[in-house]
Amino acid sequence: MSDEKPTITVRANGSLRVNGATLIGADGNAITDKESFSLCRCGHSKDKPFCDGAHGEAGFEDSGERAPVE
């Protein structure tokens, strides 16, 4: 893994793209050892928590723009 900070990118009408982080399960073990992966945001993936592209067929729409946090 590089010295860069991990990033999460919200993809318009799609997944959350994670780069440079490790996904850890409730048991404390790594769920994946990949350098980058996509997480489901639409709820239709058959491979949760990972995205399998089901958002396209499901018609998931979200601009991916950040809403202000108060």
mmCIF file of N, CA, C and O in Angstrom:
data_model
loop_
_atom_site.group_PDB
_atom_site.id
_atom_site.type_symbol
_atom_site.label_atom_id
_atom_site.label_comp_id
_atom_site.label_asym_id
_atom_site.label_seq_id
_atom_site.Cartn_x
_atom_site.Cartn_y
_atom_site.Cartn_z
ATOM 1 N N MET A 1 0.843 -1.169 0.000
ATOM 2 C CA MET A 1 0.000 0.000 0.000
ATOM 3 C C MET A 1 0.890 1.234 0.000
ATOM 4 O O MET A 1 1.933 1.265 0.632
ATOM 5 N N SER A 2 0.473 2.284 -0.675
ATOM 6 C CA SER A 2 1.277 3.492 -0.773
ATOM 7 C C SER A 2 1.095 4.363 0.473
ATOM 8 O O SER A 2 0.289 4.070 1.352
ATOM 9 N N ASP A 3 1.854 5.458 0.510
ATOM 10 C CA ASP A 3 1.765 6.396 1.631
ATOM 11 C C ASP A 3 0.627 7.388 1.468
ATOM 12 O O ASP A 3 0.415 8.236 2.332
ATOM 13 N N GLU A 4 -0.098 7.314 0.357
ATOM 14 C CA GLU A 4 -1.210 8.233 0.126
ATOM 15 C C GLU A 4 -2.369 7.904 1.053
ATOM 16 O O GLU A 4 -2.572 6.758 1.444
ATOM 17 N N LYS A 5 -3.154 8.943 1.382
ATOM 18 C CA LYS A 5 -4.324 8.744 2.231
ATOM 19 C C LYS A 5 -5.395 7.989 1.453
ATOM 20 O O LYS A 5 -5.560 8.192 0.253
ATOM 21 N N PRO A 6 -6.146 7.132 2.141
ATOM 22 C CA PRO A 6 -7.252 6.443 1.479
ATOM 23 C C PRO A 6 -8.293 7.459 0.982
ATOM 24 O O PRO A 6 -8.455 8.524 1.569
ATOM 25 N N THR A 7 -8.968 7.106 -0.103
ATOM 26 C CA THR A 7 -10.011 7.978 -0.645
ATOM 27 C C THR A 7 -11.280 7.175 -0.896
ATOM 28 O O THR A 7 -11.224 5.974 -1.163
ATOM 29 N N ILE A 8 -12.395 7.869 -0.791
ATOM 30 C CA ILE A 8 -13.694 7.304 -1.158
ATOM 31 C C ILE A 8 -14.337 8.283 -2.125
ATOM 32 O O ILE A 8 -14.492 9.461 -1.810
ATOM 33 N N THR A 9 -14.684 7.793 -3.312
ATOM 34 C CA THR A 9 -15.305 8.617 -4.334
ATOM 35 C C THR A 9 -16.734 8.153 -4.535
ATOM 36 O O THR A 9 -16.979 6.960 -4.761
ATOM 37 N N VAL A 10 -17.669 9.094 -4.447
ATOM 38 C CA VAL A 10 -19.080 8.788 -4.700
ATOM 39 C C VAL A 10 -19.296 8.899 -6.202
ATOM 40 O O VAL A 10 -19.131 9.970 -6.783
ATOM 41 N N ARG A 11 -19.646 7.802 -6.820
ATOM 42 C CA ARG A 11 -19.880 7.796 -8.264
ATOM 43 C C ARG A 11 -21.337 8.129 -8.551
ATOM 44 O O ARG A 11 -22.243 7.532 -7.967
ATOM 45 N N ALA A 12 -21.548 9.075 -9.444
ATOM 46 C CA ALA A 12 -22.908 9.448 -9.820
ATOM 47 C C ALA A 12 -23.652 8.219 -10.316
ATOM 48 O O ALA A 12 -23.133 7.464 -11.142
ATOM 49 N N ASN A 13 -24.846 7.995 -9.785
ATOM 50 C CA ASN A 13 -25.710 6.873 -10.169
ATOM 51 C C ASN A 13 -25.034 5.519 -9.987
ATOM 52 O O ASN A 13 -25.369 4.557 -10.686
ATOM 53 N N GLY A 14 -24.078 5.435 -9.061
ATOM 54 C CA GLY A 14 -23.359 4.180 -8.888
ATOM 55 C C GLY A 14 -22.832 3.973 -7.483
ATOM 56 O O GLY A 14 -23.427 4.388 -6.504
ATOM 57 N N SER A 15 -21.683 3.356 -7.427
ATOM 58 C CA SER A 15 -21.102 2.858 -6.187
ATOM 59 C C SER A 15 -20.248 3.885 -5.458
ATOM 60 O O SER A 15 -20.064 5.014 -5.911
ATOM 61 N N LEU A 16 -19.707 3.450 -4.340
ATOM 62 C CA LEU A 16 -18.668 4.178 -3.625
ATOM 63 C C LEU A 16 -17.353 3.504 -4.002
ATOM 64 O O LEU A 16 -17.183 2.299 -3.762
ATOM 65 N N ARG A 17 -16.434 4.228 -4.595
ATOM 66 C CA ARG A 17 -15.143 3.667 -5.001
ATOM 67 C C ARG A 17 -14.128 3.970 -3.907
ATOM 68 O O ARG A 17 -13.908 5.121 -3.558
ATOM 69 N N VAL A 18 -13.555 2.919 -3.334
ATOM 70 C CA VAL A 18 -12.606 3.042 -2.235
ATOM 71 C C VAL A 18 -11.211 2.697 -2.756
ATOM 72 O O VAL A 18 -11.022 1.655 -3.382
ATOM 73 N N ASN A 19 -10.259 3.570 -2.484
ATOM 74 C CA ASN A 19 -8.869 3.349 -2.900
ATOM 75 C C ASN A 19 -7.951 3.486 -1.692
ATOM 76 O O ASN A 19 -8.083 4.428 -0.912
ATOM 77 N N GLY A 20 -7.038 2.534 -1.538
ATOM 78 C CA GLY A 20 -6.011 2.630 -0.517
ATOM 79 C C GLY A 20 -6.467 2.347 0.898
ATOM 80 O O GLY A 20 -5.865 2.836 1.849
ATOM 81 N N ALA A 21 -7.509 1.559 1.078
ATOM 82 C CA ALA A 21 -8.015 1.231 2.414
ATOM 83 C C ALA A 21 -8.283 -0.267 2.494
ATOM 84 O O ALA A 21 -8.409 -0.944 1.480
ATOM 85 N N THR A 22 -8.382 -0.761 3.706
ATOM 86 C CA THR A 22 -8.719 -2.165 3.938
ATOM 87 C C THR A 22 -10.095 -2.222 4.575
ATOM 88 O O THR A 22 -10.365 -1.511 5.545
ATOM 89 N N LEU A 23 -10.967 -3.063 4.045
ATOM 90 C CA LEU A 23 -12.307 -3.235 4.601
ATOM 91 C C LEU A 23 -12.241 -4.312 5.674
ATOM 92 O O LEU A 23 -11.846 -5.448 5.404
ATOM 93 N N ILE A 24 -12.591 -3.945 6.903
ATOM 94 C CA ILE A 24 -12.531 -4.839 8.051
ATOM 95 C C ILE A 24 -13.937 -5.226 8.482
ATOM 96 O O ILE A 24 -14.803 -4.363 8.629
ATOM 97 N N GLY A 25 -14.171 -6.513 8.709
ATOM 98 C CA GLY A 25 -15.471 -7.010 9.153
ATOM 99 C C GLY A 25 -15.646 -6.865 10.656
ATOM 100 O O GLY A 25 -14.712 -6.515 11.390
ATOM 101 N N ALA A 26 -16.832 -7.163 11.136
ATOM 102 C CA ALA A 26 -17.159 -7.062 12.554
ATOM 103 C C ALA A 26 -16.281 -7.975 13.405
ATOM 104 O O ALA A 26 -16.041 -7.697 14.583
ATOM 105 N N ASP A 27 -15.760 -9.040 12.799
ATOM 106 C CA ASP A 27 -14.901 -9.972 13.530
ATOM 107 C C ASP A 27 -13.443 -9.509 13.588
ATOM 108 O O ASP A 27 -12.590 -10.172 14.177
ATOM 109 N N GLY A 28 -13.157 -8.351 12.979
ATOM 110 C CA GLY A 28 -11.808 -7.810 12.999
ATOM 111 C C GLY A 28 -10.922 -8.301 11.875
ATOM 112 O O GLY A 28 -9.771 -7.888 11.765
ATOM 113 N N ASN A 29 -11.426 -9.175 11.027
ATOM 114 C CA ASN A 29 -10.648 -9.706 9.904
ATOM 115 C C ASN A 29 -10.915 -8.915 8.633
ATOM 116 O O ASN A 29 -12.014 -8.411 8.422
ATOM 117 N N ALA A 30 -9.904 -8.839 7.778
ATOM 118 C CA ALA A 30 -10.050 -8.139 6.506
ATOM 119 C C ALA A 30 -11.043 -8.887 5.617
ATOM 120 O O ALA A 30 -10.976 -10.107 5.491
ATOM 121 N N ILE A 31 -11.954 -8.143 5.007
ATOM 122 C CA ILE A 31 -12.937 -8.726 4.090
ATOM 123 C C ILE A 31 -12.341 -8.831 2.688
ATOM 124 O O ILE A 31 -12.651 -9.737 1.938
ATOM 125 N N THR A 32 -11.481 -7.885 2.342
ATOM 126 C CA THR A 32 -10.791 -7.924 1.052
ATOM 127 C C THR A 32 -9.383 -7.387 1.223
ATOM 128 O O THR A 32 -9.135 -6.554 2.092
ATOM 129 N N ASP A 33 -8.478 -7.870 0.396
ATOM 130 C CA ASP A 33 -7.107 -7.374 0.431
ATOM 131 C C ASP A 33 -6.781 -6.565 -0.821
ATOM 132 O O ASP A 33 -5.638 -6.235 -1.074
ATOM 133 N N LYS A 34 -7.808 -6.232 -1.599
ATOM 134 C CA LYS A 34 -7.603 -5.453 -2.819
ATOM 135 C C LYS A 34 -7.240 -4.015 -2.468
ATOM 136 O O LYS A 34 -7.705 -3.475 -1.468
ATOM 137 N N GLU A 35 -6.420 -3.391 -3.313
ATOM 138 C CA GLU A 35 -6.032 -1.990 -3.133
ATOM 139 C C GLU A 35 -7.201 -1.044 -3.378
ATOM 140 O O GLU A 35 -7.251 0.042 -2.822
ATOM 141 N N SER A 36 -8.142 -1.440 -4.237
ATOM 142 C CA SER A 36 -9.326 -0.627 -4.499
ATOM 143 C C SER A 36 -10.513 -1.546 -4.757
ATOM 144 O O SER A 36 -10.362 -2.661 -5.245
ATOM 145 N N PHE A 37 -11.691 -1.055 -4.383
ATOM 146 C CA PHE A 37 -12.910 -1.822 -4.553
ATOM 147 C C PHE A 37 -14.095 -0.873 -4.535
ATOM 148 O O PHE A 37 -13.960 0.287 -4.141
ATOM 149 N N SER A 38 -15.249 -1.350 -4.988
ATOM 150 C CA SER A 38 -16.462 -0.543 -5.012
ATOM 151 C C SER A 38 -17.494 -1.136 -4.067
ATOM 152 O O SER A 38 -17.714 -2.353 -4.059
ATOM 153 N N LEU A 39 -18.124 -0.260 -3.294
ATOM 154 C CA LEU A 39 -19.163 -0.666 -2.350
ATOM 155 C C LEU A 39 -20.533 -0.297 -2.894
ATOM 156 O O LEU A 39 -20.714 0.774 -3.483
ATOM 157 N N CYS A 40 -21.505 -1.167 -2.675
ATOM 158 C CA CYS A 40 -22.874 -0.954 -3.132
ATOM 159 C C CYS A 40 -23.523 0.202 -2.376
ATOM 160 O O CYS A 40 -23.383 0.329 -1.169
ATOM 161 N N ARG A 41 -24.237 1.041 -3.103
ATOM 162 C CA ARG A 41 -25.037 2.109 -2.511
ATOM 163 C C ARG A 41 -26.512 1.960 -2.828
ATOM 164 O O ARG A 41 -27.336 2.620 -2.218
ATOM 165 N N CYS A 42 -26.845 1.112 -3.784
ATOM 166 C CA CYS A 42 -28.235 1.021 -4.229
ATOM 167 C C CYS A 42 -29.032 -0.030 -3.465
ATOM 168 O O CYS A 42 -30.254 0.003 -3.456
ATOM 169 N N GLY A 43 -28.333 -0.978 -2.847
ATOM 170 C CA GLY A 43 -29.011 -2.041 -2.107
ATOM 171 C C GLY A 43 -29.393 -3.249 -2.941
ATOM 172 O O GLY A 43 -29.988 -4.190 -2.423
ATOM 173 N N HIS A 44 -29.072 -3.254 -4.230
ATOM 174 C CA HIS A 44 -29.481 -4.348 -5.114
ATOM 175 C C HIS A 44 -28.377 -5.357 -5.422
ATOM 176 O O HIS A 44 -28.644 -6.373 -6.066
ATOM 177 N N SER A 45 -27.157 -5.103 -4.985
ATOM 178 C CA SER A 45 -26.046 -6.014 -5.272
ATOM 179 C C SER A 45 -26.282 -7.380 -4.634
ATOM 180 O O SER A 45 -26.767 -7.479 -3.515
ATOM 181 N N LYS A 46 -25.918 -8.421 -5.348
ATOM 182 C CA LYS A 46 -25.992 -9.778 -4.805
ATOM 183 C C LYS A 46 -24.664 -10.151 -4.135
ATOM 184 O O LYS A 46 -24.521 -11.260 -3.640
ATOM 185 N N ASP A 47 -23.722 -9.208 -4.128
ATOM 186 C CA ASP A 47 -22.396 -9.437 -3.555
ATOM 187 C C ASP A 47 -22.072 -8.385 -2.483
ATOM 188 O O ASP A 47 -20.950 -7.944 -2.353
ATOM 189 N N LYS A 48 -23.099 -7.961 -1.732
ATOM 190 C CA LYS A 48 -22.904 -6.940 -0.703
ATOM 191 C C LYS A 48 -21.823 -7.360 0.274
ATOM 192 O O LYS A 48 -21.736 -8.533 0.594
ATOM 193 N N PRO A 49 -21.006 -6.456 0.710
ATOM 194 C CA PRO A 49 -21.116 -5.011 0.575
ATOM 195 C C PRO A 49 -20.555 -4.479 -0.740
ATOM 196 O O PRO A 49 -20.562 -3.276 -0.981
ATOM 197 N N PHE A 50 -20.085 -5.355 -1.609
ATOM 198 C CA PHE A 50 -19.463 -4.922 -2.849
ATOM 199 C C PHE A 50 -20.487 -4.668 -3.942
ATOM 200 O O PHE A 50 -21.556 -5.266 -3.967
ATOM 201 N N CYS A 51 -20.138 -3.774 -4.845
ATOM 202 C CA CYS A 51 -20.991 -3.454 -5.990
ATOM 203 C C CYS A 51 -20.811 -4.525 -7.063
ATOM 204 O O CYS A 51 -19.694 -4.932 -7.358
ATOM 205 N N ASP A 52 -21.917 -4.973 -7.645
ATOM 206 C CA ASP A 52 -21.841 -5.915 -8.765
ATOM 207 C C ASP A 52 -22.452 -5.326 -10.034
ATOM 208 O O ASP A 52 -22.702 -6.030 -10.996
ATOM 209 N N GLY A 53 -22.711 -4.017 -10.017
ATOM 210 C CA GLY A 53 -23.271 -3.342 -11.185
ATOM 211 C C GLY A 53 -24.784 -3.360 -11.251
ATOM 212 O O GLY A 53 -25.368 -2.871 -12.219
ATOM 213 N N ALA A 54 -25.446 -3.912 -10.249
ATOM 214 C CA ALA A 54 -26.908 -4.024 -10.251
ATOM 215 C C ALA A 54 -27.605 -2.665 -10.273
ATOM 216 O O ALA A 54 -28.773 -2.583 -10.656
ATOM 217 N N HIS A 55 -26.905 -1.602 -9.902
ATOM 218 C CA HIS A 55 -27.517 -0.273 -9.874
ATOM 219 C C HIS A 55 -28.023 0.149 -11.257
ATOM 220 O O HIS A 55 -29.025 0.836 -11.360
ATOM 221 N N GLY A 56 -27.353 -0.297 -12.300
ATOM 222 C CA GLY A 56 -27.766 0.051 -13.662
ATOM 223 C C GLY A 56 -29.129 -0.517 -14.003
ATOM 224 O O GLY A 56 -30.018 0.200 -14.465
ATOM 225 N N GLU A 57 -29.305 -1.805 -13.755
ATOM 226 C CA GLU A 57 -30.574 -2.461 -14.050
ATOM 227 C C GLU A 57 -31.682 -1.987 -13.108
ATOM 228 O O GLU A 57 -32.840 -1.898 -13.492
ATOM 229 N N ALA A 58 -31.306 -1.659 -11.860
ATOM 230 C CA ALA A 58 -32.291 -1.227 -10.869
ATOM 231 C C ALA A 58 -32.746 0.210 -11.100
ATOM 232 O O ALA A 58 -33.733 0.648 -10.512
ATOM 233 N N GLY A 59 -32.023 0.957 -11.953
ATOM 234 C CA GLY A 59 -32.394 2.342 -12.215
ATOM 235 C C GLY A 59 -32.013 3.284 -11.084
ATOM 236 O O GLY A 59 -32.604 4.343 -10.932
ATOM 237 N N PHE A 60 -31.003 2.898 -10.299
ATOM 238 C CA PHE A 60 -30.558 3.738 -9.186
ATOM 239 C C PHE A 60 -30.084 5.085 -9.696
ATOM 240 O O PHE A 60 -29.299 5.165 -10.635
ATOM 241 N N GLU A 61 -30.580 6.152 -9.091
ATOM 242 C CA GLU A 61 -30.174 7.494 -9.480
ATOM 243 C C GLU A 61 -29.806 8.299 -8.246
ATOM 244 O O GLU A 61 -30.575 8.383 -7.294
ATOM 245 N N ASP A 62 -28.618 8.852 -8.261
ATOM 246 C CA ASP A 62 -28.151 9.764 -7.235
ATOM 247 C C ASP A 62 -26.966 10.497 -7.839
ATOM 248 O O ASP A 62 -26.040 9.877 -8.351
ATOM 249 N N SER A 63 -26.991 11.799 -7.770
ATOM 250 C CA SER A 63 -25.968 12.607 -8.441
ATOM 251 C C SER A 63 -24.577 12.379 -7.877
ATOM 252 O O SER A 63 -23.582 12.661 -8.553
ATOM 253 N N GLY A 64 -24.484 11.916 -6.639
ATOM 254 C CA GLY A 64 -23.182 11.738 -6.018
ATOM 255 C C GLY A 64 -22.639 13.015 -5.414
ATOM 256 O O GLY A 64 -21.546 13.032 -4.874
ATOM 257 N N GLU A 65 -23.415 14.104 -5.530
ATOM 258 C CA GLU A 65 -22.978 15.363 -4.954
ATOM 259 C C GLU A 65 -23.152 15.333 -3.439
ATOM 260 O O GLU A 65 -24.072 14.704 -2.925
ATOM 261 N N ARG A 66 -22.261 15.998 -2.769
ATOM 262 C CA ARG A 66 -22.304 16.031 -1.306
ATOM 263 C C ARG A 66 -23.348 17.030 -0.828
ATOM 264 O O ARG A 66 -23.441 18.134 -1.339
ATOM 265 N N ALA A 67 -24.110 16.602 0.162
ATOM 266 C CA ALA A 67 -25.056 17.494 0.810
ATOM 267 C C ALA A 67 -24.369 18.154 1.986
ATOM 268 O O ALA A 67 -23.509 17.545 2.624
ATOM 269 N N PRO A 68 -24.713 19.393 2.306
ATOM 270 C CA PRO A 68 -24.097 20.039 3.462
ATOM 271 C C PRO A 68 -24.425 19.279 4.742
ATOM 272 O O PRO A 68 -25.521 18.757 4.910
ATOM 273 N N VAL A 69 -23.457 19.188 5.627
ATOM 274 C CA VAL A 69 -23.648 18.533 6.919
ATOM 275 C C VAL A 69 -23.783 19.615 7.977
ATOM 276 O O VAL A 69 -22.956 20.523 8.056
ATOM 277 N N GLU A 70 -24.842 19.531 8.755
ATOM 278 C CA GLU A 70 -25.056 20.531 9.800
ATOM 279 C C GLU A 70 -24.804 19.946 11.162
ATOM 280 O O GLU A 70 -24.926 18.810 11.414
#
